[in-house]
PDB file of C-alpha atoms and ligand atoms in Angstrom:
ATOM      1  CA  UNK A   1     -36.360  98.793 110.625  1.00  0.00           C
ATOM      2  CA  UNK A   2     -35.787 102.046 112.390  1.00  0.00           C
ATOM      3  CA  UNK A   3     -33.369 105.026 111.719  1.00  0.00           C
ATOM      4  CA  UNK A   4     -32.883 108.300 113.617  1.00  0.00           C
ATOM      5  CA  UNK A   5     -31.388 111.190 111.427  1.00  0.00           C
ATOM      6  CA  UNK A   6     -29.881 114.128 113.073  1.00  0.00           C
ATOM      7  CA  UNK A   7     -29.784 117.160 110.700  1.00  0.00           C
ATOM      8  CA  UNK A   8     -32.651 116.032 108.524  1.00  0.00           C
ATOM      9  CA  UNK A   9     -34.181 119.487 107.881  1.00  0.00           C
ATOM     10  CA  UNK A  10     -32.059 120.163 104.761  1.00  0.00           C
ATOM     11  CA  UNK A  11     -29.478 118.928 102.548  1.00  0.00           C
ATOM     12  CA  UNK A  12     -27.847 115.594 102.738  1.00  0.00           C
ATOM     13  CA  UNK A  13     -29.781 114.339 105.675  1.00  0.00           C
ATOM     14  CA  UNK A  14     -33.060 115.124 104.361  1.00  0.00           C
ATOM     15  CA  UNK A  15     -32.394 113.376 101.032  1.00  0.00           C
ATOM     16  CA  UNK A  16     -31.201 110.280 103.089  1.00  0.00           C
ATOM     17  CA  UNK A  17     -34.465 110.464 105.176  1.00  0.00           C
ATOM     18  CA  UNK A  18     -36.690 110.675 102.028  1.00  0.00           C
ATOM     19  CA  UNK A  19     -34.774 107.388 100.783  1.00  0.00           C
ATOM     20  CA  UNK A  20     -35.544 105.488 103.915  1.00  0.00           C
ATOM     21  CA  UNK A  21     -39.111 106.672 104.077  1.00  0.00           C
ATOM     22  CA  UNK A  22     -39.501 105.260 100.415  1.00  0.00           C
ATOM     23  CA  UNK A  23     -38.021 101.956 101.554  1.00  0.00           C
ATOM     24  CA  UNK A  24     -40.802 101.933 104.286  1.00  0.00           C
ATOM     25  CA  UNK A  25     -38.618 102.343 107.324  1.00  0.00           C
ATOM     26  CA  UNK A  26     -39.791 104.093 110.493  1.00  0.00           C
ATOM     27  CA  UNK A  27     -37.715 107.326 110.410  1.00  0.00           C
ATOM     28  CA  UNK A  28     -37.054 109.761 113.227  1.00  0.00           C
ATOM     29  CA  UNK A  29     -35.925 113.171 111.979  1.00  0.00           C
ATOM     30  CA  UNK A  30     -34.348 116.137 114.189  1.00  0.00           C
ATOM     31  CA  UNK A  31     -32.830 119.631 113.658  1.00  0.00           C
ATOM     32  CA  UNK A  32     -33.482 122.998 114.953  1.00  0.00           C
ATOM     33  CA  UNK A  33     -36.110 124.165 112.307  1.00  0.00           C
ATOM     34  CA  UNK A  34     -39.607 122.886 113.385  1.00  0.00           C
ATOM     35  CA  UNK A  35     -41.308 123.987 110.168  1.00  0.00           C
ATOM     36  CA  UNK A  36     -38.707 121.848 107.990  1.00  0.00           C
ATOM     37  CA  UNK A  37     -39.243 118.729 110.130  1.00  0.00           C
ATOM     38  CA  UNK A  38     -43.014 119.033 109.956  1.00  0.00           C
ATOM     39  CA  UNK A  39     -43.114 119.510 106.244  1.00  0.00           C
ATOM     40  CA  UNK A  40     -41.191 116.228 105.837  1.00  0.00           C
ATOM     41  CA  UNK A  41     -43.252 114.462 108.472  1.00  0.00           C
ATOM     42  CA  UNK A  42     -46.365 115.361 106.830  1.00  0.00           C
ATOM     43  CA  UNK A  43     -45.191 113.498 103.797  1.00  0.00           C
ATOM     44  CA  UNK A  44     -45.664 110.097 105.524  1.00  0.00           C
ATOM     45  CA  UNK A  45     -47.106 110.834 108.993  1.00  0.00           C
ATOM     46  CA  UNK A  46     -47.342 107.096 109.726  1.00  0.00           C
ATOM     47  CA  UNK A  47     -43.750 106.484 109.280  1.00  0.00           C
ATOM     48  CA  UNK A  48     -41.964 109.678 110.201  1.00  0.00           C
ATOM     49  CA  UNK A  49     -41.682 111.186 113.708  1.00  0.00           C
ATOM     50  CA  UNK A  50     -39.820 114.274 114.519  1.00  0.00           C
ATOM     51  CA  UNK A  51     -38.176 116.222 117.545  1.00  0.00           C
ATOM     52  CA  UNK A  52     -36.632 119.783 117.599  1.00  0.00           C
ATOM     53  CA  UNK A  53     -33.053 119.234 118.788  1.00  0.00           C
ATOM     54  CA  UNK A  54     -30.050 121.493 118.984  1.00  0.00           C
ATOM     55  CA  UNK A  55     -27.016 119.439 119.116  1.00  0.00           C
ATOM     56  CA  UNK A  56     -25.150 122.378 120.939  1.00  0.00           C
ATOM     57  CA  UNK A  57     -27.600 122.251 123.835  1.00  0.00           C
ATOM     58  CA  UNK A  58     -27.327 119.983 127.067  1.00  0.00           C
ATOM     59  CA  UNK A  59     -30.906 118.754 126.579  1.00  0.00           C
ATOM     60  CA  UNK A  60     -30.098 117.152 123.267  1.00  0.00           C
ATOM     61  CA  UNK A  61     -29.617 113.529 124.594  1.00  0.00           C
ATOM     62  CA  UNK A  62     -33.099 113.614 126.306  1.00  0.00           C
ATOM     63  CA  UNK A  63     -34.625 115.051 123.036  1.00  0.00           C
ATOM     64  CA  UNK A  64     -32.949 112.091 121.250  1.00  0.00           C
ATOM     65  CA  UNK A  65     -34.284 109.595 123.733  1.00  0.00           C
ATOM     66  CA  UNK A  66     -37.873 111.269 123.213  1.00  0.00           C
ATOM     67  CA  UNK A  67     -37.547 110.801 119.394  1.00  0.00           C
ATOM     68  CA  UNK A  68     -36.300 107.133 119.844  1.00  0.00           C
ATOM     69  CA  UNK A  69     -39.424 106.494 122.010  1.00  0.00           C
ATOM     70  CA  UNK A  70     -41.754 108.281 119.401  1.00  0.00           C
ATOM     71  CA  UNK A  71     -40.212 106.091 116.524  1.00  0.00           C
ATOM     72  CA  UNK A  72     -40.479 102.907 118.910  1.00  0.00           C
ATOM     73  CA  UNK A  73     -36.757 102.053 118.907  1.00  0.00           C
ATOM     74  CA  UNK A  74     -33.492 102.724 116.962  1.00  0.00           C
ATOM     75  CA  UNK A  75     -31.511 100.395 114.892  1.00  0.00           C
ATOM     76  CA  UNK A  76     -29.339 102.955 112.926  1.00  0.00           C
ATOM     77  CA  UNK A  77     -28.362 106.383 114.332  1.00  0.00           C
ATOM     78  CA  UNK A  78     -27.170 108.907 111.378  1.00  0.00           C
ATOM     79  CA  UNK A  79     -25.610 112.040 112.420  1.00  0.00           C
ATOM     80  CA  UNK A  80     -25.798 114.569 109.517  1.00  0.00           C
ATOM     81  CA  UNK A  81     -25.978 117.667 111.629  1.00  0.00           C
ATOM     82  CA  UNK A  82     -22.915 120.167 110.770  1.00  0.00           C
ATOM     83  CA  UNK A  83     -22.063 123.648 110.030  1.00  0.00           C
ATOM     84  CA  UNK A  84     -19.110 124.870 107.972  1.00  0.00           C
ATOM     85  CA  UNK A  85     -18.025 128.290 106.680  1.00  0.00           C
ATOM     86  CA  UNK A  86     -14.778 129.603 104.943  1.00  0.00           C
ATOM     87  CA  UNK A  87     -13.009 131.831 107.343  1.00  0.00           C
ATOM     88  CA  UNK A  88      -9.829 133.243 105.795  1.00  0.00           C
ATOM     89  CA  UNK A  89     -10.162 136.235 108.271  1.00  0.00           C
ATOM     90  CA  UNK A  90     -10.078 133.707 111.129  1.00  0.00           C
ATOM     91  CA  UNK A  91     -13.099 135.296 112.858  1.00  0.00           C
ATOM     92  CA  UNK A  92     -13.020 133.601 116.318  1.00  0.00           C
ATOM     93  CA  UNK A  93     -16.944 133.541 116.583  1.00  0.00           C
ATOM     94  CA  UNK A  94     -17.043 131.248 113.314  1.00  0.00           C
ATOM     95  CA  UNK A  95     -14.419 129.138 114.612  1.00  0.00           C
ATOM     96  CA  UNK A  96     -15.902 128.471 118.148  1.00  0.00           C
ATOM     97  CA  UNK A  97     -19.455 127.972 116.514  1.00  0.00           C
ATOM     98  CA  UNK A  98     -18.134 125.323 114.131  1.00  0.00           C
ATOM     99  CA  UNK A  99     -16.465 123.621 117.084  1.00  0.00           C
ATOM    100  CA  UNK A 100     -19.533 123.649 119.227  1.00  0.00           C
ATOM    101  CA  UNK A 101     -21.545 122.047 116.516  1.00  0.00           C
ATOM    102  CA  UNK A 102     -18.899 119.633 114.782  1.00  0.00           C
ATOM    103  CA  UNK A 103     -16.993 118.657 118.021  1.00  0.00           C
ATOM    104  CA  UNK A 104     -19.146 119.248 121.167  1.00  0.00           C
ATOM    105  CA  UNK A 105     -22.481 118.628 119.380  1.00  0.00           C
ATOM    106  CA  UNK A 106     -21.088 115.499 117.756  1.00  0.00           C
ATOM    107  CA  UNK A 107     -19.595 114.118 120.934  1.00  0.00           C
ATOM    108  CA  UNK A 108     -22.938 114.712 122.708  1.00  0.00           C
ATOM    109  CA  UNK A 109     -24.986 112.851 120.267  1.00  0.00           C
ATOM    110  CA  UNK A 110     -22.571 109.910 119.359  1.00  0.00           C
ATOM    111  CA  UNK A 111     -22.051 109.177 122.979  1.00  0.00           C
ATOM    112  CA  UNK A 112     -25.933 109.287 123.691  1.00  0.00           C
ATOM    113  CA  UNK A 113     -26.476 106.973 120.590  1.00  0.00           C
ATOM    114  CA  UNK A 114     -23.661 104.580 122.028  1.00  0.00           C
ATOM    115  CA  UNK A 115     -25.161 104.474 125.410  1.00  0.00           C
ATOM    116  CA  UNK A 116     -28.482 103.626 123.925  1.00  0.00           C
ATOM    117  CA  UNK A 117     -27.027 100.730 121.807  1.00  0.00           C
ATOM    118  CA  UNK A 118     -24.761  99.562 124.672  1.00  0.00           C
ATOM    119  CA  UNK A 119     -27.868  98.905 126.571  1.00  0.00           C
ATOM    120  CA  UNK A 120     -29.719  97.323 123.602  1.00  0.00           C
ATOM    121  CA  UNK A 121     -26.890  95.061 122.724  1.00  0.00           C
ATOM    122  CA  UNK A 122     -26.533  96.140 119.167  1.00  0.00           C
ATOM    123  CA  UNK A 123     -26.770  99.119 116.883  1.00  0.00           C
ATOM    124  CA  UNK A 124     -24.973 101.018 113.952  1.00  0.00           C
ATOM    125  CA  UNK A 125     -23.602 104.660 114.284  1.00  0.00           C
ATOM    126  CA  UNK A 126     -23.085 106.353 110.967  1.00  0.00           C
ATOM    127  CA  UNK A 127     -21.960 110.109 110.601  1.00  0.00           C
ATOM    128  CA  UNK A 128     -21.285 112.434 107.855  1.00  0.00           C
ATOM    129  CA  UNK A 129     -17.960 113.819 108.261  1.00  0.00           C
ATOM    130  CA  UNK A 130     -16.295 115.025 104.936  1.00  0.00           C
ATOM    131  CA  UNK A 131     -13.198 114.701 102.781  1.00  0.00           C
ATOM    132  CA  UNK A 132     -12.104 118.202 104.374  1.00  0.00           C
ATOM    133  CA  UNK A 133     -10.526 116.334 107.251  1.00  0.00           C
ATOM    134  CA  UNK A 134      -7.745 114.971 105.199  1.00  0.00           C
ATOM    135  CA  UNK A 135      -5.470 118.055 105.758  1.00  0.00           C
ATOM    136  CA  UNK A 136      -5.641 121.333 107.374  1.00  0.00           C
ATOM    137  CA  UNK A 137      -7.459 123.921 105.074  1.00  0.00           C
ATOM    138  CA  UNK A 138      -6.205 127.413 105.373  1.00  0.00           C
ATOM    139  CA  UNK A 139      -9.573 128.974 104.170  1.00  0.00           C
ATOM    140  CA  UNK A 140     -11.624 126.742 106.650  1.00  0.00           C
ATOM    141  CA  UNK A 141      -9.383 125.928 109.799  1.00  0.00           C
ATOM    142  CA  UNK A 142     -12.257 124.887 112.086  1.00  0.00           C
ATOM    143  CA  UNK A 143     -14.188 123.021 109.500  1.00  0.00           C
ATOM    144  CA  UNK A 144     -11.281 121.019 108.355  1.00  0.00           C
ATOM    145  CA  UNK A 145     -10.078 120.362 111.974  1.00  0.00           C
ATOM    146  CA  UNK A 146     -13.465 119.491 113.111  1.00  0.00           C
ATOM    147  CA  UNK A 147     -13.955 116.965 110.365  1.00  0.00           C
ATOM    148  CA  UNK A 148     -10.574 115.480 111.160  1.00  0.00           C
ATOM    149  CA  UNK A 149     -11.847 115.335 114.893  1.00  0.00           C
ATOM    150  CA  UNK A 150     -14.893 113.373 113.727  1.00  0.00           C
ATOM    151  CA  UNK A 151     -12.929 110.848 111.641  1.00  0.00           C
ATOM    152  CA  UNK A 152     -10.663 110.054 114.502  1.00  0.00           C
ATOM    153  CA  UNK A 153     -13.404 110.048 117.213  1.00  0.00           C
ATOM    154  CA  UNK A 154     -15.244 107.219 115.093  1.00  0.00           C
ATOM    155  CA  UNK A 155     -12.008 105.338 114.932  1.00  0.00           C
ATOM    156  CA  UNK A 156     -11.658 105.582 118.695  1.00  0.00           C
ATOM    157  CA  UNK A 157     -15.239 104.467 119.294  1.00  0.00           C
ATOM    158  CA  UNK A 158     -14.911 101.404 116.985  1.00  0.00           C
ATOM    159  CA  UNK A 159     -11.765 100.314 119.030  1.00  0.00           C
ATOM    160  CA  UNK A 160     -13.540 100.836 122.289  1.00  0.00           C
ATOM    161  CA  UNK A 161     -16.677  99.004 121.154  1.00  0.00           C
ATOM    162  CA  UNK A 162     -14.223  96.069 120.412  1.00  0.00           C
ATOM    163  CA  UNK A 163     -12.498  96.307 123.635  1.00  0.00           C
ATOM    164  CA  UNK A 164     -15.961  96.263 125.489  1.00  0.00           C
ATOM    165  CA  UNK A 165     -17.197  93.465 123.292  1.00  0.00           C
ATOM    166  CA  UNK A 166     -20.140  95.650 122.076  1.00  0.00           C
ATOM    167  CA  UNK A 167     -21.899  94.788 118.898  1.00  0.00           C
ATOM    168  CA  UNK A 168     -21.839  98.427 117.470  1.00  0.00           C
ATOM    169  CA  UNK A 169     -21.031  99.044 113.800  1.00  0.00           C
ATOM    170  CA  UNK A 170     -19.604 102.430 112.743  1.00  0.00           C
ATOM    171  CA  UNK A 171     -19.700 104.130 109.195  1.00  0.00           C
ATOM    172  CA  UNK A 172     -17.817 107.375 108.600  1.00  0.00           C
ATOM    173  CA  UNK A 173     -19.203 108.982 105.464  1.00  0.00           C
ATOM    174  CA  UNK A 174     -17.063 111.538 103.814  1.00  0.00           C
ATOM    175  CA  UNK A 175     -18.619 113.233 100.857  1.00  0.00           C
ATOM    176  CA  UNK A 176     -16.872 115.838  98.402  1.00  0.00           C
ATOM    177  CA  UNK A 177     -18.557 119.000  97.521  1.00  0.00           C
ATOM    178  CA  UNK A 178     -22.418 118.397  97.512  1.00  0.00           C
ATOM    179  CA  UNK A 179     -24.985 121.292  96.451  1.00  0.00           C
ATOM    180  CA  UNK A 180     -26.746 121.999  99.744  1.00  0.00           C
ATOM    181  CA  UNK A 181     -27.306 125.108 101.755  1.00  0.00           C
ATOM    182  CA  UNK A 182     -24.053 124.516 103.542  1.00  0.00           C
ATOM    183  CA  UNK A 183     -22.080 125.727 100.421  1.00  0.00           C
ATOM    184  CA  UNK A 184     -24.449 128.764  99.686  1.00  0.00           C
ATOM    185  CA  UNK A 185     -23.456 128.937  96.062  1.00  0.00           C
ATOM    186  CA  UNK A 186     -22.658 126.424  93.193  1.00  0.00           C
ATOM    187  CA  UNK A 187     -19.065 127.836  92.613  1.00  0.00           C
ATOM    188  CA  UNK A 188     -17.310 124.596  93.651  1.00  0.00           C
ATOM    189  CA  UNK A 189     -15.495 122.077  91.392  1.00  0.00           C
ATOM    190  CA  UNK A 190     -16.779 118.485  91.175  1.00  0.00           C
ATOM    191  CA  UNK A 191     -20.163 119.730  92.572  1.00  0.00           C
ATOM    192  CA  UNK A 192     -22.422 116.531  93.448  1.00  0.00           C
ATOM    193  CA  UNK A 193     -26.280 116.484  93.779  1.00  0.00           C
ATOM    194  CA  UNK A 194     -27.701 115.699  97.136  1.00  0.00           C
ATOM    195  CA  UNK A 195     -30.165 112.861  96.112  1.00  0.00           C
ATOM    196  CA  UNK A 196     -27.402 110.973  94.420  1.00  0.00           C
ATOM    197  CA  UNK A 197     -25.043 111.230  97.403  1.00  0.00           C
ATOM    198  CA  UNK A 198     -27.861 110.135  99.595  1.00  0.00           C
ATOM    199  CA  UNK A 199     -28.145 107.110  97.581  1.00  0.00           C
ATOM    200  CA  UNK A 200     -24.390 106.264  97.965  1.00  0.00           C
ATOM    201  CA  UNK A 201     -24.994 106.891 101.787  1.00  0.00           C
ATOM    202  CA  UNK A 202     -27.972 104.462 101.971  1.00  0.00           C
ATOM    203  CA  UNK A 203     -25.818 101.797 100.131  1.00  0.00           C
ATOM    204  CA  UNK A 204     -22.834 102.259 102.441  1.00  0.00           C
ATOM    205  CA  UNK A 205     -24.849 101.938 105.524  1.00  0.00           C
ATOM    206  CA  UNK A 206     -26.537  98.809 104.235  1.00  0.00           C
ATOM    207  CA  UNK A 207     -23.059  97.462 103.387  1.00  0.00           C
ATOM    208  CA  UNK A 208     -21.878  98.315 106.810  1.00  0.00           C
ATOM    209  CA  UNK A 209     -18.852 100.178 105.209  1.00  0.00           C
ATOM    210  CA  UNK A 210     -16.468 101.349 107.890  1.00  0.00           C
ATOM    211  CA  UNK A 211     -15.280 104.385 105.870  1.00  0.00           C
ATOM    212  CA  UNK A 212     -16.785 105.751 102.478  1.00  0.00           C
ATOM    213  CA  UNK A 213     -15.537 108.560 100.449  1.00  0.00           C
ATOM    214  CA  UNK A 214     -18.203 109.827  98.037  1.00  0.00           C
ATOM    215  CA  UNK A 215     -17.898 109.794  95.027  1.00  0.00           C
ATOM    216  CA  UNK A 216     -15.254 107.864  92.926  1.00  0.00           C
ATOM    217  CA  UNK A 217     -13.643 111.154  91.636  1.00  0.00           C
ATOM    218  CA  UNK A 218     -13.088 112.232  95.333  1.00  0.00           C
ATOM    219  CA  UNK A 219     -11.626 108.847  96.128  1.00  0.00           C
ATOM    220  CA  UNK A 220      -8.902 109.447  93.421  1.00  0.00           C
ATOM    221  CA  UNK A 221      -8.367 113.004  94.759  1.00  0.00           C
ATOM    222  CA  UNK A 222      -8.071 111.995  98.352  1.00  0.00           C
ATOM    223  CA  UNK A 223      -5.619 109.277  97.483  1.00  0.00           C
ATOM    224  CA  UNK A 224      -3.255 111.894  95.806  1.00  0.00           C
ATOM    225  CA  UNK A 225      -4.150 114.529  98.329  1.00  0.00           C
ATOM    226  CA  UNK A 226      -2.728 112.378 101.377  1.00  0.00           C
ATOM    227  CA  UNK A 227       0.663 112.029  99.556  1.00  0.00           C
ATOM    228  CA  UNK A 228       1.421 115.737  99.189  1.00  0.00           C
ATOM    229  CA  UNK A 229       4.165 116.362 101.553  1.00  0.00           C
ATOM    230  CA  UNK A 230       3.673 118.856 104.462  1.00  0.00           C
ATOM    231  CA  UNK A 231       6.356 121.403 103.322  1.00  0.00           C
ATOM    232  CA  UNK A 232       4.457 121.474  99.955  1.00  0.00           C
ATOM    233  CA  UNK A 233       0.902 121.491 101.321  1.00  0.00           C
ATOM    234  CA  UNK A 234       1.577 124.635 103.469  1.00  0.00           C
ATOM    235  CA  UNK A 235       2.840 126.557 100.504  1.00  0.00           C
ATOM    236  CA  UNK A 236      -0.214 125.803  98.268  1.00  0.00           C
ATOM    237  CA  UNK A 237      -2.876 128.437  97.803  1.00  0.00           C
ATOM    238  CA  UNK A 238      -6.119 126.156  98.280  1.00  0.00           C
ATOM    239  CA  UNK A 239      -9.229 128.087  97.456  1.00  0.00           C
ATOM    240  CA  UNK A 240     -12.451 126.254  96.526  1.00  0.00           C
TER     241      UNK A 240
HETATM  242  N1  NAP B 301     -22.266 120.046 101.374  1.00  0.00           N
HETATM  243  C1  NAP B 301     -21.187 119.557 101.184  1.00  0.00           C
HETATM  244  O1  NAP B 301     -20.368 119.817 100.328  1.00  0.00           O
HETATM  245  C2  NAP B 301     -20.528 118.595 102.442  1.00  0.00           C
HETATM  246  C3  NAP B 301     -19.361 117.921 102.040  1.00  0.00           C
HETATM  247  C4  NAP B 301     -19.028 117.043 102.921  1.00  0.00           C
HETATM  248  C5  NAP B 301     -19.580 116.791 104.107  1.00  0.00           C
HETATM  249  N2  NAP B 301     -20.731 117.683 104.578  1.00  0.00           N
HETATM  250  C6  NAP B 301     -21.411 117.374 105.767  1.00  0.00           C
HETATM  251  O2  NAP B 301     -22.638 117.075 105.509  1.00  0.00           O
HETATM  252  C7  NAP B 301     -23.418 117.313 106.705  1.00  0.00           C
HETATM  253  C8  NAP B 301     -24.772 117.785 106.308  1.00  0.00           C
HETATM  254  O3  NAP B 301     -24.489 118.989 105.570  1.00  0.00           O
HETATM  255  P1  NAP B 301     -25.332 119.403 104.355  1.00  0.00           P
HETATM  256  O4  NAP B 301     -24.360 119.732 103.363  1.00  0.00           O
HETATM  257  O5  NAP B 301     -26.454 118.666 104.095  1.00  0.00           O
HETATM  258  O6  NAP B 301     -25.917 120.954 104.969  1.00  0.00           O
HETATM  259  P2  NAP B 301     -27.150 121.599 105.333  1.00  0.00           P
HETATM  260  O7  NAP B 301     -28.170 121.411 104.285  1.00  0.00           O
HETATM  261  O8  NAP B 301     -26.911 122.921 105.929  1.00  0.00           O
HETATM  262  O9  NAP B 301     -27.677 120.621 106.567  1.00  0.00           O
HETATM  263  C9  NAP B 301     -27.054 120.754 107.808  1.00  0.00           C
HETATM  264  C10 NAP B 301     -27.964 120.165 108.800  1.00  0.00           C
HETATM  265  O10 NAP B 301     -27.412 120.205 109.967  1.00  0.00           O
HETATM  266  C11 NAP B 301     -28.413 120.640 110.941  1.00  0.00           C
HETATM  267  N3  NAP B 301     -27.831 121.366 112.080  1.00  0.00           N
HETATM  268  C12 NAP B 301     -27.013 122.371 111.974  1.00  0.00           C
HETATM  269  N4  NAP B 301     -26.575 122.802 113.132  1.00  0.00           N
HETATM  270  C13 NAP B 301     -27.347 122.040 114.043  1.00  0.00           C
HETATM  271  C14 NAP B 301     -27.540 122.190 115.444  1.00  0.00           C
HETATM  272  N5  NAP B 301     -26.903 122.904 116.224  1.00  0.00           N
HETATM  273  N6  NAP B 301     -28.288 121.212 116.078  1.00  0.00           N
HETATM  274  C15 NAP B 301     -29.112 120.271 115.211  1.00  0.00           C
HETATM  275  N7  NAP B 301     -29.008 120.228 113.922  1.00  0.00           N
HETATM  276  C16 NAP B 301     -27.991 121.160 113.320  1.00  0.00           C
HETATM  277  C17 NAP B 301     -29.309 121.667 110.031  1.00  0.00           C
HETATM  278  O11 NAP B 301     -30.635 121.745 110.744  1.00  0.00           O
HETATM  279  P3  NAP B 301     -31.167 122.911 111.564  1.00  0.00           P
HETATM  280  O12 NAP B 301     -30.566 124.145 110.757  1.00  0.00           O
HETATM  281  O13 NAP B 301     -32.628 122.849 111.218  1.00  0.00           O
HETATM  282  O14 NAP B 301     -30.743 122.634 112.956  1.00  0.00           O
HETATM  283  C18 NAP B 301     -29.410 120.700 108.812  1.00  0.00           C
HETATM  284  O15 NAP B 301     -30.400 119.893 108.863  1.00  0.00           O
HETATM  285  C19 NAP B 301     -22.618 118.271 107.448  1.00  0.00           C
HETATM  286  O16 NAP B 301     -21.987 117.616 108.618  1.00  0.00           O
HETATM  287  C20 NAP B 301     -21.622 118.688 106.547  1.00  0.00           C
HETATM  288  O17 NAP B 301     -20.269 119.218 107.234  1.00  0.00           O
HETATM  289  C21 NAP B 301     -21.355 118.332 103.603  1.00  0.00           C
END
């Protein structure tokens, strides 16, 4: 079996890649940092293939195709690339860069994977969004809004695939806080470890879950979070 993981140079994507490598899969890994890709590729050169790819650039779909060719095909596409920063001063540059990666880049790569699977006749598109999409977060407007965008976009693709009678499966993975370079420091509540989160992700993909919140504590939190009325939510001082 063959999986392509975009955003496998660090954090969650890298841990997921390691698990698939351990299971004997053919694994295609991508991201912007060539040396990080190379260090992982070297761990299992007969199984791992890499491609430098920036989701914000127009050549990303061609680079994805080149990676698929190196791997010899694609059964599962996993998008783990993403950026996120708190931005309480609402610096426009941070907001726009976040949208370029998490919205534009997300569309660019999921549509490329969709068209590949459409031609192939089957496939599985999985993406790591976040629980941050549940409600607009004042301290991270673009991050929370782009994650909500990803949730909705996958819903839309799922409906479109059924309308067009395509055999494409979708998995929307929504973790809570995970200790990765994205968070920069450990000062977050209910912080999870990336290798454990990666295990839950592999399981959810294998079970073809449509939506998965990781872990059970965050499932409870999200349940209650959704119940907070808007007029209360906008008055809450939500920090990390
Ligand atoms: N950590 C958390 O608490 C948490 C919680 C919920 C959801 N998530 C989501 O999980 C995903 C993975 O994040 P992480 O926590 O594992 O952080 P991370 O360690 O910073 O990983 C982010 C990955 O995205 C890649 N990436 C970023 N910009 C890219 C671009 N323009 N083109 C290609 N690849 C790009 C990075 O690779 P390069 O830098 O090499 O390009 C890296 O491999 C993100 O979508 C994030 O929003 C994280």
